[in-house]
Amino acid sequence: MSNTDLLATLQAALKPLTEEVRAINERLAAIEEKHLLIDETLFDLSDRFGRMEQTQMRLEQGQRKIRKDTGDIKKELRYVWDDIKKIDSRLSVQEKKVL
């Protein structure tokens, strides 16, 4: 068998392997492309999640302030009602004096 025949035989034997390697490389390139898309999406989701957490913290702070303000308003309202009761009591006493 001559070198030319041997080379032709080797090339023929390697041709299917070469095609398989090319197909594998193409699939690997497609996988790498998808991986990049997934990384970008994951980065975007992570960023959005971080902003949502910050928003939630601000909402919780606002809610705590509203609760405090509500408590303060209730306290002030009690004082107002107490004043109204005192005024009503004084008016009742004066009304009895007048009658």
PDB file of C-alpha atoms in Angstrom:
ATOM      1  CA  MET A   1       0.000   0.000   0.000  1.00  0.00           C
ATOM      2  CA  SER A   2       1.463   3.324  -1.047  1.00  0.00           C
ATOM      3  CA  ASN A   3       1.514   6.495   0.976  1.00  0.00           C
ATOM      4  CA  THR A   4      -1.170   7.968  -1.248  1.00  0.00           C
ATOM      5  CA  ASP A   5      -3.434   4.978  -0.683  1.00  0.00           C
ATOM      6  CA  LEU A   6      -2.746   5.097   3.043  1.00  0.00           C
ATOM      7  CA  LEU A   7      -3.519   8.825   3.145  1.00  0.00           C
ATOM      8  CA  ALA A   8      -6.758   8.314   1.217  1.00  0.00           C
ATOM      9  CA  THR A   9      -7.779   5.496   3.559  1.00  0.00           C
ATOM     10  CA  LEU A  10      -7.042   7.634   6.639  1.00  0.00           C
ATOM     11  CA  GLN A  11      -8.924  10.606   5.219  1.00  0.00           C
ATOM     12  CA  ALA A  12     -11.897   8.404   4.420  1.00  0.00           C
ATOM     13  CA  ALA A  13     -11.818   6.972   7.945  1.00  0.00           C
ATOM     14  CA  LEU A  14     -11.476  10.414   9.522  1.00  0.00           C
ATOM     15  CA  LYS A  15     -14.169  12.104   7.421  1.00  0.00           C
ATOM     16  CA  PRO A  16     -17.118  10.923   9.592  1.00  0.00           C
ATOM     17  CA  LEU A  17     -15.202  11.932  12.744  1.00  0.00           C
ATOM     18  CA  THR A  18     -14.435  15.345  11.272  1.00  0.00           C
ATOM     19  CA  GLU A  19     -18.105  15.846  10.427  1.00  0.00           C
ATOM     20  CA  GLU A  20     -19.107  14.792  13.938  1.00  0.00           C
ATOM     21  CA  VAL A  21     -16.592  17.228  15.468  1.00  0.00           C
ATOM     22  CA  ARG A  22     -17.930  20.013  13.215  1.00  0.00           C
ATOM     23  CA  ALA A  23     -21.502  19.202  14.285  1.00  0.00           C
ATOM     24  CA  ILE A  24     -20.444  19.150  17.943  1.00  0.00           C
ATOM     25  CA  ASN A  25     -18.714  22.522  17.527  1.00  0.00           C
ATOM     26  CA  GLU A  26     -21.865  23.978  15.950  1.00  0.00           C
ATOM     27  CA  ARG A  27     -24.003  22.686  18.826  1.00  0.00           C
ATOM     28  CA  LEU A  28     -21.461  24.021  21.320  1.00  0.00           C
ATOM     29  CA  ALA A  29     -21.588  27.452  19.666  1.00  0.00           C
ATOM     30  CA  ALA A  30     -25.401  27.398  19.880  1.00  0.00           C
ATOM     31  CA  ILE A  31     -25.220  26.399  23.549  1.00  0.00           C
ATOM     32  CA  GLU A  32     -22.727  29.194  24.258  1.00  0.00           C
ATOM     33  CA  GLU A  33     -25.047  31.683  22.547  1.00  0.00           C
ATOM     34  CA  LYS A  34     -27.970  30.510  24.674  1.00  0.00           C
ATOM     35  CA  HIS A  35     -25.765  30.643  27.753  1.00  0.00           C
ATOM     36  CA  LEU A  36     -24.983  34.301  27.048  1.00  0.00           C
ATOM     37  CA  LEU A  37     -28.699  35.048  26.659  1.00  0.00           C
ATOM     38  CA  ILE A  38     -29.419  33.271  29.923  1.00  0.00           C
ATOM     39  CA  ASP A  39     -26.639  35.235  31.662  1.00  0.00           C
ATOM     40  CA  GLU A  40     -28.063  38.519  30.352  1.00  0.00           C
ATOM     41  CA  THR A  41     -31.561  37.543  31.452  1.00  0.00           C
ATOM     42  CA  LEU A  42     -30.292  36.469  34.863  1.00  0.00           C
ATOM     43  CA  PHE A  43     -28.422  39.758  35.274  1.00  0.00           C
ATOM     44  CA  ASP A  44     -31.568  41.669  34.303  1.00  0.00           C
ATOM     45  CA  LEU A  45     -33.704  39.654  36.725  1.00  0.00           C
ATOM     46  CA  SER A  46     -31.175  40.138  39.495  1.00  0.00           C
ATOM     47  CA  ASP A  47     -31.169  43.884  38.880  1.00  0.00           C
ATOM     48  CA  ARG A  48     -34.962  44.035  38.840  1.00  0.00           C
ATOM     49  CA  PHE A  49     -35.165  41.932  42.008  1.00  0.00           C
ATOM     50  CA  GLY A  50     -32.760  44.307  43.739  1.00  0.00           C
ATOM     51  CA  ARG A  51     -34.904  47.281  42.763  1.00  0.00           C
ATOM     52  CA  MET A  52     -38.027  45.450  43.985  1.00  0.00           C
ATOM     53  CA  GLU A  53     -36.364  44.816  47.342  1.00  0.00           C
ATOM     54  CA  GLN A  54     -35.471  48.513  47.630  1.00  0.00           C
ATOM     55  CA  THR A  55     -39.039  49.474  46.735  1.00  0.00           C
ATOM     56  CA  GLN A  56     -40.392  47.043  49.307  1.00  0.00           C
ATOM     57  CA  MET A  57     -38.122  48.529  51.991  1.00  0.00           C
ATOM     58  CA  ARG A  58     -39.344  52.046  51.141  1.00  0.00           C
ATOM     59  CA  LEU A  59     -42.965  50.842  51.267  1.00  0.00           C
ATOM     60  CA  GLU A  60     -42.368  49.230  54.650  1.00  0.00           C
ATOM     61  CA  GLN A  61     -40.781  52.446  55.956  1.00  0.00           C
ATOM     62  CA  GLY A  62     -43.768  54.399  54.658  1.00  0.00           C
ATOM     63  CA  GLN A  63     -46.140  51.947  56.291  1.00  0.00           C
ATOM     64  CA  ARG A  64     -44.345  52.326  59.638  1.00  0.00           C
ATOM     65  CA  LYS A  65     -44.597  56.118  59.340  1.00  0.00           C
ATOM     66  CA  ILE A  66     -48.306  55.888  58.499  1.00  0.00           C
ATOM     67  CA  ARG A  67     -48.873  53.680  61.555  1.00  0.00           C
ATOM     68  CA  LYS A  68     -47.031  56.157  63.766  1.00  0.00           C
ATOM     69  CA  ASP A  69     -48.923  59.089  62.253  1.00  0.00           C
ATOM     70  CA  THR A  70     -52.219  57.218  62.709  1.00  0.00           C
ATOM     71  CA  GLY A  71     -51.372  56.660  66.366  1.00  0.00           C
ATOM     72  CA  ASP A  72     -50.543  60.339  66.766  1.00  0.00           C
ATOM     73  CA  ILE A  73     -53.826  61.341  65.085  1.00  0.00           C
ATOM     74  CA  LYS A  74     -55.809  59.021  67.356  1.00  0.00           C
ATOM     75  CA  LYS A  75     -54.107  60.517  70.391  1.00  0.00           C
ATOM     76  CA  GLU A  76     -54.841  64.064  69.221  1.00  0.00           C
ATOM     77  CA  LEU A  77     -58.447  63.082  68.467  1.00  0.00           C
ATOM     78  CA  ARG A  78     -58.831  61.794  72.034  1.00  0.00           C
ATOM     79  CA  TYR A  79     -57.589  65.142  73.331  1.00  0.00           C
ATOM     80  CA  VAL A  80     -60.065  66.964  71.081  1.00  0.00           C
ATOM     81  CA  TRP A  81     -62.943  64.787  72.309  1.00  0.00           C
ATOM     82  CA  ASP A  82     -61.866  65.371  75.905  1.00  0.00           C
ATOM     83  CA  ASP A  83     -61.917  69.130  75.251  1.00  0.00           C
ATOM     84  CA  ILE A  84     -65.343  68.855  73.609  1.00  0.00           C
ATOM     85  CA  LYS A  85     -66.655  66.926  76.634  1.00  0.00           C
ATOM     86  CA  LYS A  86     -65.281  69.604  78.993  1.00  0.00           C
ATOM     87  CA  ILE A  87     -66.867  72.386  76.947  1.00  0.00           C
ATOM     88  CA  ASP A  88     -70.159  70.457  76.826  1.00  0.00           C
ATOM     89  CA  SER A  89     -70.026  69.961  80.570  1.00  0.00           C
ATOM     90  CA  ARG A  90     -69.383  73.678  81.155  1.00  0.00           C
ATOM     91  CA  LEU A  91     -72.201  74.625  78.792  1.00  0.00           C
ATOM     92  CA  SER A  92     -74.553  72.258  80.626  1.00  0.00           C
ATOM     93  CA  VAL A  93     -73.620  73.817  83.968  1.00  0.00           C
ATOM     94  CA  GLN A  94     -74.145  77.332  82.599  1.00  0.00           C
ATOM     95  CA  GLU A  95     -77.433  76.305  81.040  1.00  0.00           C
ATOM     96  CA  LYS A  96     -78.657  75.033  84.406  1.00  0.00           C
ATOM     97  CA  LYS A  97     -77.589  78.295  86.050  1.00  0.00           C
ATOM     98  CA  VAL A  98     -79.471  80.300  83.451  1.00  0.00           C
ATOM     99  CA  LEU A  99     -82.613  78.248  83.838  1.00  0.00           C
TER     100      LEU A  99
END
